[in-house]
Short mmCIF file of C-alpha atoms and ligand atoms in Angstrom, two decimals:
data_model
loop_
_atom_site.label_atom_id
_atom_site.label_comp_id
_atom_site.label_asym_id
_atom_site.label_seq_id
_atom_site.Cartn_x
_atom_site.Cartn_y
_atom_site.Cartn_z
CA MET A 27 79.32 117.58 153.98
CA ALA A 28 79.46 120.67 155.25
CA MET A 29 76.47 120.24 158.11
CA SER A 30 76.48 121.53 161.51
CA SER A 31 77.85 120.07 164.33
CA GLY A 32 75.93 122.14 166.74
CA TYR A 33 72.44 119.74 166.76
CA LYS A 34 71.89 120.30 171.01
CA ASP A 35 69.66 116.63 172.73
CA LEU A 36 66.99 115.68 170.88
CA LYS A 37 65.17 113.60 173.36
CA ASN A 38 64.30 117.09 174.59
CA ARG A 39 63.94 118.39 171.36
CA THR A 40 60.47 119.80 171.72
CA ALA A 41 61.89 121.99 175.37
CA GLU A 42 63.82 123.84 173.93
CA PHE A 43 61.58 125.98 172.57
CA GLY A 44 59.69 128.53 174.32
CA SER A 45 57.54 125.93 176.98
CA LYS A 46 58.53 128.04 180.88
CA GLU A 47 58.55 126.02 184.06
CA ASP A 48 56.57 128.68 186.68
CA GLN A 49 57.38 127.57 190.48
CA ASP A 50 55.05 125.29 191.11
CA GLY A 51 56.71 123.05 188.51
CA ILE A 52 53.67 124.22 185.87
CA ILE A 53 54.98 123.86 182.82
CA ARG A 54 53.54 125.94 179.55
CA CYS A 55 53.38 124.32 176.61
CA ASP A 56 53.50 126.90 173.47
CA ALA A 57 53.07 124.08 170.84
CA CYS A 58 50.45 125.46 169.69
CA PRO A 59 47.81 128.89 169.97
CA VAL A 60 46.77 126.87 173.04
CA LEU A 61 49.16 127.59 175.47
CA CYS A 62 48.09 124.69 178.22
CA ARG A 63 49.22 124.65 181.36
CA ILE A 64 50.22 121.28 182.71
CA LYS A 65 50.96 120.18 185.73
CA PRO A 66 53.25 117.55 186.76
CA GLY A 67 53.16 114.05 185.29
CA LYS A 68 50.36 115.93 183.69
CA SER A 69 49.38 116.26 179.79
CA GLY A 70 48.01 118.75 177.81
CA ALA A 71 44.89 118.96 176.18
CA CYS A 72 45.00 117.52 173.45
CA ALA A 73 46.79 114.85 174.97
CA ARG A 74 49.76 115.21 172.80
CA TYR A 75 52.17 116.37 175.74
CA ALA A 76 53.04 116.48 178.67
CA ASN A 77 55.53 117.67 181.40
CA ASP A 78 57.56 114.33 182.91
CA ASP A 79 59.44 115.73 185.91
CA GLY A 80 59.51 119.44 184.22
CA VAL A 81 60.05 118.29 180.94
CA LEU A 82 57.93 119.29 177.95
CA VAL A 83 57.76 115.68 176.37
CA ARG A 84 55.08 114.37 172.98
CA CYS A 85 53.31 112.00 174.10
CA ASP A 86 54.30 109.31 170.96
CA ASN A 87 56.71 108.47 170.37
CA LEU A 88 58.57 109.45 166.77
CA LEU A 89 57.78 107.49 164.11
CA LEU A 90 61.29 106.26 162.07
CA THR A 91 60.43 104.08 159.13
CA GLN A 92 62.68 101.16 157.68
CA ARG A 93 62.87 99.82 154.14
CA VAL A 94 62.67 96.67 153.62
CA ILE A 95 65.54 94.96 151.57
CA GLU A 96 65.18 91.89 149.21
CA GLN A 97 67.24 89.32 150.87
CA GLN A 98 65.52 89.98 154.42
CA GLY A 99 62.54 88.39 152.78
CA PRO A 100 59.40 89.35 151.34
CA VAL A 101 57.89 92.66 151.72
CA VAL A 102 55.29 93.33 153.67
CA PRO A 103 53.22 96.89 154.33
CA PHE A 104 53.36 98.26 157.46
CA ALA A 105 52.26 96.44 160.88
CA GLU A 106 51.96 93.76 158.98
CA ARG A 107 55.04 92.99 160.03
CA ASP A 108 56.64 93.86 163.26
CA TRP A 109 60.48 95.76 162.54
CA ASP A 110 62.99 92.83 163.08
CA GLY A 111 65.32 94.09 165.56
CA SER A 112 68.40 95.09 163.77
CA PRO A 113 69.32 98.11 164.11
CA LEU A 114 68.31 100.00 161.42
CA ARG A 115 70.40 100.94 158.16
CA PRO A 116 70.49 104.65 157.67
CA GLY A 117 70.27 104.20 153.51
CA ASP A 118 66.63 102.69 154.32
CA THR A 119 66.07 104.95 156.63
CA PHE A 120 63.03 107.40 156.70
CA VAL A 121 62.49 110.22 159.79
CA THR A 122 58.98 110.67 160.04
CA GLY A 123 56.34 113.83 160.89
CA VAL A 124 54.35 110.98 163.02
CA GLY A 125 55.53 112.04 166.98
CA ALA A 126 57.71 114.37 166.13
CA GLY A 127 55.89 117.76 167.21
CA THR A 128 54.69 120.63 165.84
CA THR A 129 55.97 123.76 164.60
CA TYR A 130 54.35 126.88 166.47
CA PRO A 131 54.93 129.30 167.00
CA ASP A 132 55.97 130.48 163.51
CA TYR A 133 59.38 131.58 163.35
CA LYS A 134 60.41 128.05 165.39
CA PRO A 135 62.70 125.57 162.78
CA ALA A 136 60.30 122.12 162.05
CA PRO A 137 61.36 119.37 164.96
CA PHE A 138 63.30 117.84 162.99
CA ILE A 139 65.92 118.96 160.28
CA VAL A 140 67.57 115.31 158.77
CA SER A 141 69.96 115.41 156.06
CA ALA A 142 71.33 111.84 154.78
CA ARG A 143 72.82 111.12 151.77
CA HIS A 144 71.37 108.62 148.93
CA ASN A 145 72.44 107.71 145.35
CA ASP A 146 74.83 110.24 145.63
CA VAL A 147 72.78 113.60 146.16
CA ASP A 148 72.79 115.25 149.74
CA THR A 149 69.83 115.44 150.93
CA VAL A 150 67.26 116.95 153.56
CA THR A 151 64.23 116.09 155.34
CA VAL A 152 62.32 118.32 157.42
CA VAL A 153 60.13 117.00 159.37
CA THR A 154 56.92 118.28 161.51
CA GLU A 155 53.57 117.96 162.71
CA GLY A 156 51.17 120.44 160.85
CA ILE A 157 48.97 122.29 162.55
CA PHE A 158 45.57 122.18 160.21
CA SER A 159 42.90 124.86 160.41
CA TYR A 160 41.54 124.56 156.56
CA CYS A 161 41.67 120.52 156.53
CA GLY A 162 39.42 118.67 155.81
CA VAL A 163 38.35 115.04 154.53
CA LYS A 164 36.83 114.14 151.09
CA LEU A 165 34.90 110.90 151.39
CA LYS A 166 33.96 108.19 148.53
CA ILE A 167 31.63 105.86 148.67
CA ASP A 168 31.14 103.57 146.40
CA THR A 169 27.60 102.60 145.92
CA ASP A 170 24.59 103.49 143.68
CA ARG A 171 22.25 104.29 146.37
CA HIS A 172 21.13 108.05 147.32
CA LEU A 173 22.85 109.50 150.58
CA GLY A 174 21.35 112.69 149.66
CA ALA A 175 21.15 114.90 147.73
CA GLU A 176 23.64 117.54 146.03
CA THR A 177 24.60 120.02 148.85
CA SER A 178 22.23 118.06 151.61
CA ALA A 179 23.60 119.27 154.99
CA VAL A 180 25.98 115.76 156.85
CA TYR A 181 25.72 115.70 160.45
CA CYS A 182 27.19 113.63 163.12
CA ARG A 183 25.62 113.88 165.95
CA GLY A 184 23.66 116.61 165.30
CA GLU A 185 26.07 118.96 164.27
CA GLN A 186 26.66 119.62 160.79
CA VAL A 187 30.30 118.42 159.63
CA GLY A 188 30.04 118.93 156.24
CA HIS A 189 27.50 118.40 152.85
CA VAL A 190 27.12 116.17 149.12
CA THR A 191 29.34 117.22 146.35
CA THR A 192 28.47 115.87 142.99
CA ALA A 193 29.03 112.67 142.77
CA GLU A 194 31.21 110.51 140.47
CA TYR A 195 31.17 107.25 138.72
CA GLY A 196 30.21 104.10 141.13
CA SER A 197 30.33 106.72 144.11
CA GLN A 198 28.61 109.43 146.38
CA MET A 199 31.28 111.95 147.81
CA LEU A 200 30.81 114.16 151.12
CA SER A 201 32.67 117.07 152.12
CA LEU A 202 33.44 117.50 155.95
CA GLY A 203 35.78 119.50 157.99
CA GLY A 204 36.36 122.87 156.26
CA VAL A 205 37.59 125.74 157.79
CA ARG A 206 33.81 127.23 157.59
CA HIS A 207 32.53 124.07 160.37
CA LEU A 208 35.90 124.34 162.35
CA THR A 209 35.61 128.35 162.55
CA GLY A 210 33.25 129.73 161.82
CA ALA A 211 30.50 128.13 163.68
CA SER A 212 29.56 127.53 167.29
CA ARG A 213 32.36 126.02 169.31
CA LYS A 214 30.55 123.37 169.74
CA GLU A 215 30.61 122.69 165.96
CA GLY A 216 33.35 123.10 165.38
CA ARG A 217 34.90 120.65 168.13
CA ILE A 218 32.58 118.01 166.32
CA THR A 219 33.72 118.30 163.23
CA CYS A 220 37.11 118.09 165.04
CA GLU A 221 36.87 114.95 166.07
CA THR A 222 34.36 113.52 163.41
CA LEU A 223 38.05 114.32 160.93
CA LEU A 224 39.93 112.59 163.54
CA SER A 225 37.94 109.64 164.33
CA LEU A 226 38.18 109.07 159.97
CA CYS A 227 41.41 109.63 159.00
CA ASN A 228 42.38 107.39 161.68
CA ARG A 229 41.06 105.11 160.18
CA GLN A 230 38.00 104.54 162.87
CA ALA A 231 34.39 104.33 162.10
CA VAL A 232 31.72 107.95 161.48
CA GLU A 233 27.72 108.18 161.83
CA LEU A 234 27.25 110.47 158.98
CA GLN A 235 23.03 111.51 159.11
CA VAL A 236 22.66 113.90 154.80
CA ASP A 237 19.78 115.56 155.85
CA GLY A 238 16.33 114.39 154.91
CA ALA A 239 17.84 111.42 153.17
CA SER A 240 20.14 108.56 154.84
CA GLN A 241 22.66 107.37 157.12
CA VAL A 242 25.96 106.32 157.08
CA ILE A 243 28.41 104.47 158.52
CA VAL A 244 31.87 105.19 157.38
CA GLN A 245 35.23 103.70 157.65
CA ALA A 246 38.27 103.99 155.16
CA GLY A 247 39.16 100.95 153.08
CA LYS A 248 35.67 99.37 154.72
CA ALA A 249 32.20 98.49 152.93
CA PRO A 250 29.84 101.82 153.76
CA ILE A 251 27.12 100.77 155.48
CA VAL A 252 23.60 102.64 154.14
CA ASN A 253 20.75 102.79 156.73
CA GLY A 254 21.90 99.52 158.21
CA VAL A 255 22.40 97.28 154.89
CA GLU A 256 26.51 97.41 154.24
CA GLU A 257 26.92 98.24 150.70
CA GLN A 258 28.54 95.07 148.31
CA ARG A 259 29.41 96.25 145.20
CA MET A 260 30.44 99.09 143.50
CA ARG A 261 28.20 98.44 140.14
CA VAL A 262 29.74 97.95 136.63
CA GLY A 263 28.85 101.17 134.79
CA CYS A 264 26.19 102.74 133.77
CA GLY A 265 22.63 101.50 132.95
CA SER A 266 24.23 102.30 129.44
CA ALA A 267 27.63 101.42 129.51
CA THR A 268 26.50 97.80 131.35
CA ILE A 269 24.30 96.63 128.35
CA GLY A 270 26.87 98.29 125.63
CA ILE A 271 29.56 96.00 128.02
CA PHE A 272 27.52 92.32 128.30
CA ALA A 273 24.98 93.44 124.86
CA ARG A 274 26.47 90.12 122.99
CA GLN A 275 26.71 87.96 125.79
CA TRP A 276 22.85 88.58 125.96
CA GLN A 277 21.88 87.94 122.43
CA GLY A 278 20.07 84.51 121.37
CA HIS A 279 18.75 84.15 125.35
CA VAL A 280 17.57 87.15 125.97
CA ASP A 281 14.99 89.78 122.96
CA GLU A 282 14.63 93.02 125.40
CA VAL A 283 17.11 93.80 128.71
CA VAL A 284 16.16 96.87 130.78
CA VAL A 285 19.55 98.59 133.50
CA ILE A 286 17.92 100.16 135.19
CA ASP A 287 19.82 102.82 136.68
CA ASP A 288 19.10 106.39 138.66
CA HIS A 289 21.79 108.65 136.11
CA ILE A 290 21.47 106.29 133.04
CA THR A 291 18.92 103.60 132.35
CA GLY A 292 20.05 101.60 129.32
CA GLN A 293 17.92 99.66 126.78
CA LEU A 294 19.19 97.13 124.82
CA SER A 295 17.35 97.73 121.40
CA GLU A 296 17.47 100.50 121.42
CA HIS A 297 21.23 101.03 122.33
CA GLN A 298 23.76 101.24 119.17
CA ALA A 299 25.15 97.77 120.72
CA GLY A 300 21.40 96.65 119.79
CA LYS A 301 21.57 98.32 116.23
CA CYS A 302 24.63 97.01 115.36
CA LEU A 303 24.02 93.26 116.22
CA GLY A 304 21.16 93.27 114.77
CA ILE A 305 18.26 93.60 117.65
CA PRO A 306 15.28 93.67 116.26
CA PRO A 307 12.97 96.71 118.51
CA THR A 308 10.52 95.40 120.68
CA GLY A 309 7.75 97.98 121.60
CA ILE A 310 8.70 98.80 124.15
CA ARG A 311 9.19 102.30 125.67
CA LEU A 312 10.46 103.60 128.28
CA ILE A 313 9.62 106.29 130.62
CA GLY A 314 11.68 109.23 131.94
CA HIS A 315 13.84 111.29 129.78
CA ARG A 316 15.07 109.56 126.81
CA SER A 317 18.30 111.97 125.70
CA THR A 318 19.80 109.18 122.90
CA PRO A 319 18.51 106.28 121.88
CA GLY A 320 18.66 103.52 124.70
CA ARG A 321 19.88 105.58 127.31
CA TYR A 322 17.01 107.25 129.57
CA PHE A 323 17.10 109.85 132.11
CA LYS A 324 14.99 109.97 135.07
CA VAL A 325 12.79 107.36 134.75
CA ALA A 326 12.33 107.67 138.19
CA ASN A 327 13.64 109.25 141.83
CA PRO A 328 16.74 109.05 143.91
CA GLY A 329 16.37 106.51 146.02
CA THR A 330 17.65 103.38 148.12
CA GLY A 331 16.28 100.40 145.35
CA TRP A 332 17.00 99.35 141.93
CA GLY A 333 20.01 100.46 140.44
CA GLY A 334 19.64 104.04 142.87
CA THR A 335 16.25 105.25 142.07
CA ASP A 336 13.80 104.56 144.78
CA ILE A 337 11.86 101.53 142.26
CA SER A 338 11.07 98.20 144.18
CA ASP A 339 9.37 97.03 141.42
CA PRO A 340 11.06 96.99 137.96
CA LEU A 341 8.26 96.68 135.61
CA GLY A 342 7.07 100.44 136.67
CA VAL A 343 9.84 101.77 134.16
CA LEU A 344 7.66 100.41 131.55
CA GLN A 345 5.40 102.89 130.09
CA THR A 346 4.42 101.32 127.06
CA ILE A 347 4.89 98.96 125.13
CA ASN A 348 3.53 98.48 121.40
CA PRO A 349 0.87 95.45 119.67
CA ASP A 350 2.49 96.96 116.46
CA VAL A 351 5.84 95.88 117.00
CA ALA A 352 6.05 92.76 121.06
CA TRP A 353 4.50 89.51 120.11
CA PRO A 354 3.58 87.25 123.17
CA GLY A 355 6.24 85.42 124.60
CA MET A 356 9.40 88.00 124.32
CA ARG A 357 11.97 87.35 126.45
CA LEU A 358 12.80 90.10 128.87
CA LEU A 359 15.43 90.52 131.53
CA LEU A 360 15.00 93.52 134.01
CA THR A 361 18.32 94.08 135.60
CA SER A 362 20.40 97.02 138.09
CA THR A 363 23.24 97.66 137.71
CA THR A 364 25.60 95.16 140.15
CA GLY A 365 23.55 92.45 138.62
CA GLU A 366 22.28 92.32 142.76
CA ASP A 367 18.43 93.09 141.89
CA ALA A 368 17.00 90.99 138.41
CA ILE A 369 13.54 89.58 137.22
CA TYR A 370 13.16 87.70 133.84
CA CYS A 371 10.19 88.30 132.54
CA VAL A 372 7.97 86.52 129.70
CA LEU A 373 5.09 88.89 127.48
CA ASP A 374 2.01 86.94 127.96
CA GLU A 375 -1.07 86.66 125.28
CA SER A 376 -1.98 90.22 125.69
CA LEU A 377 1.30 91.05 125.61
CA GLN A 378 1.62 91.52 129.83
CA PRO A 379 5.60 90.81 131.42
CA VAL A 380 4.68 87.42 133.25
CA GLU A 381 7.69 86.92 135.76
CA SER A 382 9.26 83.47 134.69
CA GLU A 383 12.00 81.51 136.17
CA MET A 384 15.59 83.22 134.67
CA PRO A 385 17.48 80.92 132.45
CA SER A 386 20.45 79.18 133.30
CA ALA A 387 22.13 81.28 130.09
CA VAL A 388 20.11 84.08 131.80
CA ALA A 389 21.05 84.19 134.99
CA ARG A 390 25.22 83.35 134.07
CA VAL A 391 25.73 87.12 132.22
CA VAL A 392 23.79 88.36 136.17
CA ASP A 393 26.49 87.04 137.33
CA ARG A 394 28.90 87.94 135.54
CA ILE A 395 27.54 91.77 136.25
CA GLY A 396 28.17 90.88 139.28
CA GLU A 397 31.39 89.63 139.19
CA ASN A 398 33.18 93.13 136.92
CA CYS A 399 31.82 94.36 140.69
CA GLU A 400 34.54 95.76 142.31
CA PRO A 401 33.74 95.70 146.02
CA SER A 402 32.24 98.77 147.83
CA LEU A 403 34.91 100.80 149.53
CA SER A 404 34.82 103.82 152.04
CA THR A 405 37.74 106.55 151.21
CA VAL A 406 39.05 108.51 153.00
CA LEU A 407 40.90 111.79 151.28
CA PHE A 408 42.72 113.94 154.01
CA MET A 409 42.56 118.01 152.41
CA ALA A 410 44.76 120.38 153.85
CA GLY A 411 46.39 124.05 153.05
CA ALA A 412 50.30 123.79 154.22
CA GLY A 413 49.73 127.42 156.88
CA GLY A 414 52.63 130.04 158.35
CA SER A 415 54.48 127.71 160.66
CA LEU A 416 54.89 124.87 158.47
CA ARG A 417 56.30 127.21 155.77
CA ALA A 418 58.39 129.53 158.44
CA GLY A 419 59.53 125.91 159.64
CA VAL A 420 61.32 124.51 157.03
CA THR A 421 63.28 128.38 155.43
CA GLN A 422 63.13 131.31 156.52
CA ASN A 423 61.66 132.64 153.55
CA PRO A 424 58.41 130.49 153.16
CA ILE A 425 57.81 131.78 149.54
CA CYS A 426 60.90 129.55 148.19
CA LEU A 427 59.29 126.77 149.79
CA THR A 428 55.66 127.17 147.55
CA ARG A 429 57.61 128.40 144.77
CA SER A 430 60.28 124.73 145.77
CA VAL A 431 57.42 122.03 145.42
CA ALA A 432 54.51 123.82 142.40
CA ASP A 433 58.17 123.87 140.33
CA ALA A 434 58.11 119.60 141.82
CA GLN A 435 61.51 120.23 143.42
CA SER A 436 61.27 119.23 146.48
CA ARG A 437 59.23 116.00 147.45
CA VAL A 438 56.23 116.24 150.24
CA THR A 439 54.89 113.13 151.85
CA MET A 440 52.35 113.01 154.75
CA GLY A 441 53.51 110.29 157.35
CA GLY A 442 55.75 108.77 153.90
CA ALA A 443 52.63 108.29 152.20
CA PRO A 444 52.95 110.63 148.52
CA VAL A 445 50.73 113.53 148.60
CA TYR A 446 47.80 114.92 145.43
CA ILE A 447 49.94 118.72 145.31
CA TYR A 448 46.93 121.22 143.39
CA PRO A 449 48.15 123.01 140.84
CA GLY A 450 47.83 127.16 140.76
CA GLY A 451 49.42 129.06 144.37
CA GLY A 452 49.93 127.83 148.31
CA ILE A 453 50.30 124.06 148.90
CA THR A 454 47.69 122.15 149.39
CA VAL A 455 47.28 118.31 149.27
CA MET A 456 45.50 115.79 149.15
CA VAL A 457 46.65 112.21 150.68
CA ASP A 458 44.95 108.86 151.40
CA VAL A 459 45.02 108.45 155.08
CA LEU A 460 45.42 104.64 154.18
CA ARG A 461 48.69 105.09 152.99
CA MET A 462 49.99 106.32 156.29
CA PRO A 463 50.84 104.61 159.38
CA GLU A 464 47.77 103.97 161.40
CA ASN A 465 47.56 106.52 164.05
CA ALA A 466 48.59 109.40 162.09
CA PHE A 467 46.77 112.41 162.94
CA GLY A 468 46.34 114.52 166.39
CA TYR A 469 44.04 117.60 166.76
CA VAL A 470 44.60 120.34 169.02
CA PRO A 471 41.77 121.79 170.34
CA THR A 472 42.08 125.85 168.53
CA PRO A 473 40.67 123.44 167.21
CA ALA A 474 41.94 121.79 163.95
CA LEU A 475 43.96 118.51 163.08
CA VAL A 476 47.13 117.65 163.52
CA ALA A 477 48.92 115.80 160.81
CA PRO A 478 53.41 114.45 160.00
CA ILE A 479 54.69 116.06 156.97
CA GLU A 480 57.60 115.79 155.70
CA PHE A 481 59.87 117.76 152.83
CA THR A 482 62.79 116.21 151.23
CA MET A 483 64.77 117.94 148.87
CA PRO A 484 68.53 117.83 147.94
CA VAL A 485 70.80 120.10 150.82
CA SER A 486 71.79 122.57 147.94
CA LEU A 487 68.26 123.87 147.41
CA TYR A 488 67.59 123.45 150.97
CA ARG A 489 70.34 126.06 151.09
CA GLN A 490 68.98 128.21 148.57
CA LEU A 491 65.55 127.92 150.11
CA GLU A 492 67.15 130.21 153.38
CA GLY A 493 66.43 126.49 155.29
CA HIS A 494 67.55 126.89 159.11
CA MET A 495 71.07 125.75 157.96
CA GLU A 496 72.04 125.28 161.63
CA ASP A 497 69.30 123.09 162.85
CA VAL A 498 70.40 119.67 160.45
CA ILE A 499 71.21 117.02 161.59
CA PRO A 500 72.39 113.36 160.02
CA VAL A 501 70.43 110.64 160.42
CA GLU A 502 72.85 108.91 161.58
CA GLU A 503 72.22 111.16 164.73
CA VAL A 504 68.49 110.61 164.49
CA ILE A 505 68.75 106.89 164.89
CA ALA A 506 71.48 106.82 167.74
CA GLN A 507 69.87 109.24 170.17
CA LEU A 508 66.00 107.86 168.83
CA SER A 509 66.24 104.76 167.88
CA ASP A 510 65.85 102.77 171.38
CA GLU A 511 62.42 104.41 172.56
CA ALA A 512 61.07 105.39 168.75
CA ARG A 513 57.88 103.84 166.92
CA ILE A 514 59.84 102.12 164.71
CA GLU A 515 57.80 99.87 161.45
CA ASN A 516 59.41 98.46 158.11
CA TRP A 517 58.70 101.11 155.38
CA SER A 518 54.95 101.03 152.92
CA GLU A 519 56.80 99.27 150.11
CA ASP A 520 53.14 100.51 148.79
CA ASN A 521 54.86 103.62 148.76
CA PRO A 522 56.99 105.23 146.26
CA TRP A 523 60.90 106.05 148.23
CA PRO A 524 60.76 109.33 148.99
CA PHE A 525 65.00 109.50 148.09
CA ARG A 526 64.40 108.17 145.06
CA PRO A 527 66.29 110.55 142.03
CA ILE A 528 63.87 113.50 141.08
CA SER A 529 63.20 112.74 137.87
CA LYS A 530 63.52 115.50 134.78
CA HIS A 531 60.03 116.34 134.82
CA GLY A 532 60.01 116.51 138.34
CA PRO A 533 58.24 114.38 141.73
CA ARG A 534 54.57 114.72 140.13
CA SER A 535 55.54 112.73 137.13
CA ASP A 536 55.26 109.74 139.41
CA ASP A 537 54.53 110.48 142.67
CA GLN A 538 50.92 111.52 141.29
CA ALA A 539 50.40 108.95 138.85
S1 SF4 B 6 46.55 121.58 173.68
FE1 SF4 B 6 48.31 120.72 173.02
S2 SF4 B 6 49.86 121.75 171.28
FE2 SF4 B 6 48.72 123.24 172.51
S3 SF4 B 6 49.71 124.10 174.08
FE3 SF4 B 6 48.27 122.62 175.28
S4 SF4 B 6 49.01 120.35 175.12
FE4 SF4 B 6 50.49 121.84 173.40
#
């Protein structure tokens, strides 16, 4: 492979560009627009760069990851087993952007442009830490409980950091951050928004308050805590789906089932599933708006009660009981979509439901609803747009990189984790922070988030893109110069290996499946 041999001392790589020392030994850091003047022995405003005896250094070590090969034992995720100390194998090493340093001002080549040979193809990985002014977090919170009305403001420590967006199936969604909160409001709002995003992306717990509604504590990969109560179950489905799934199992044990749900409450005898099974009408009519037979909208207001409604007395959903159809002794089950709330009633002589002990056959099906609920989790998805400095750090003609990503010729990873690339213009990515190494994120007080990002492609393509070929360094050289002081972790086998061949359908077909 024809590569430049003119690479410099990698340990001082961040000091090669622009940092200036004056007579007092103060260094000006130009790794971001803040341009801190850093005294000897001190670090800059973001605590990411420091003045080490006149040399500008990145305070966190570069993260190198190494694939665990089969013969060395079972594969384990990041940090569950320490690197065993054996020499790094170039063919199994991936240089991540964690601790790599940023590419600012924009014209600078990325801190590490690493060549390696994989599957008989010469590859290049451009490694950097992006400064993202346009970034935010999509929070998926697995709960039926109503956190707040759509578009409601979301606050952290008294500042608005985002809003409630459209709910998904079994999950409430919050959209936090974004350039407007980071840059368009008060300094305090921008700072707290940045701190909130940083904490969430680095897997820390954050307390959020939805305007006029719930308080929720979220942490990536952990159960959300809504108004002080830890959520346990993500619902099996909406009320209608729950009726459909369990209709056959209820048959013969109850005469009527109502599954209470904030969005679609289901009623067995009216539902198509009940009709197909020959379950007779019960004369029960629910409150709310009947969308289709056995499927009711708006049976109550949203809340933190049964099925994400404000219902605490489930019998309140029964509007009428037709005496010409119902009968004394009729057996009625009311349940939530998680099975956490359920009562069993029998109609008395005056056709009033009387709560009774739930027969074991019915309780078994309620338990099965619970068994089919997944554990409630909070998911933190970081979303950002790759701006000018990032792209210019890869190539002198940034549109070429944008096109190669859009055409799925270049593979984008963040700390080695696969990303979803939004279709259309620009390079807009989304990544699950739990697939990234721990503490992969930093910040600068502009304010903006700093996150690792890597672009991997064949070297022939990199040349075509007008990449910074003179700055390419072999991975062997990175290992030789930096492995003593680098942070080394096992490659997460949950993530696809960035050097696997690009399929004829492009990396999207396997990265984003
Ligand atoms: S905030 Fe950090 S990256 Fe920016 S100039 Fe200061 S030390 Fe450098």
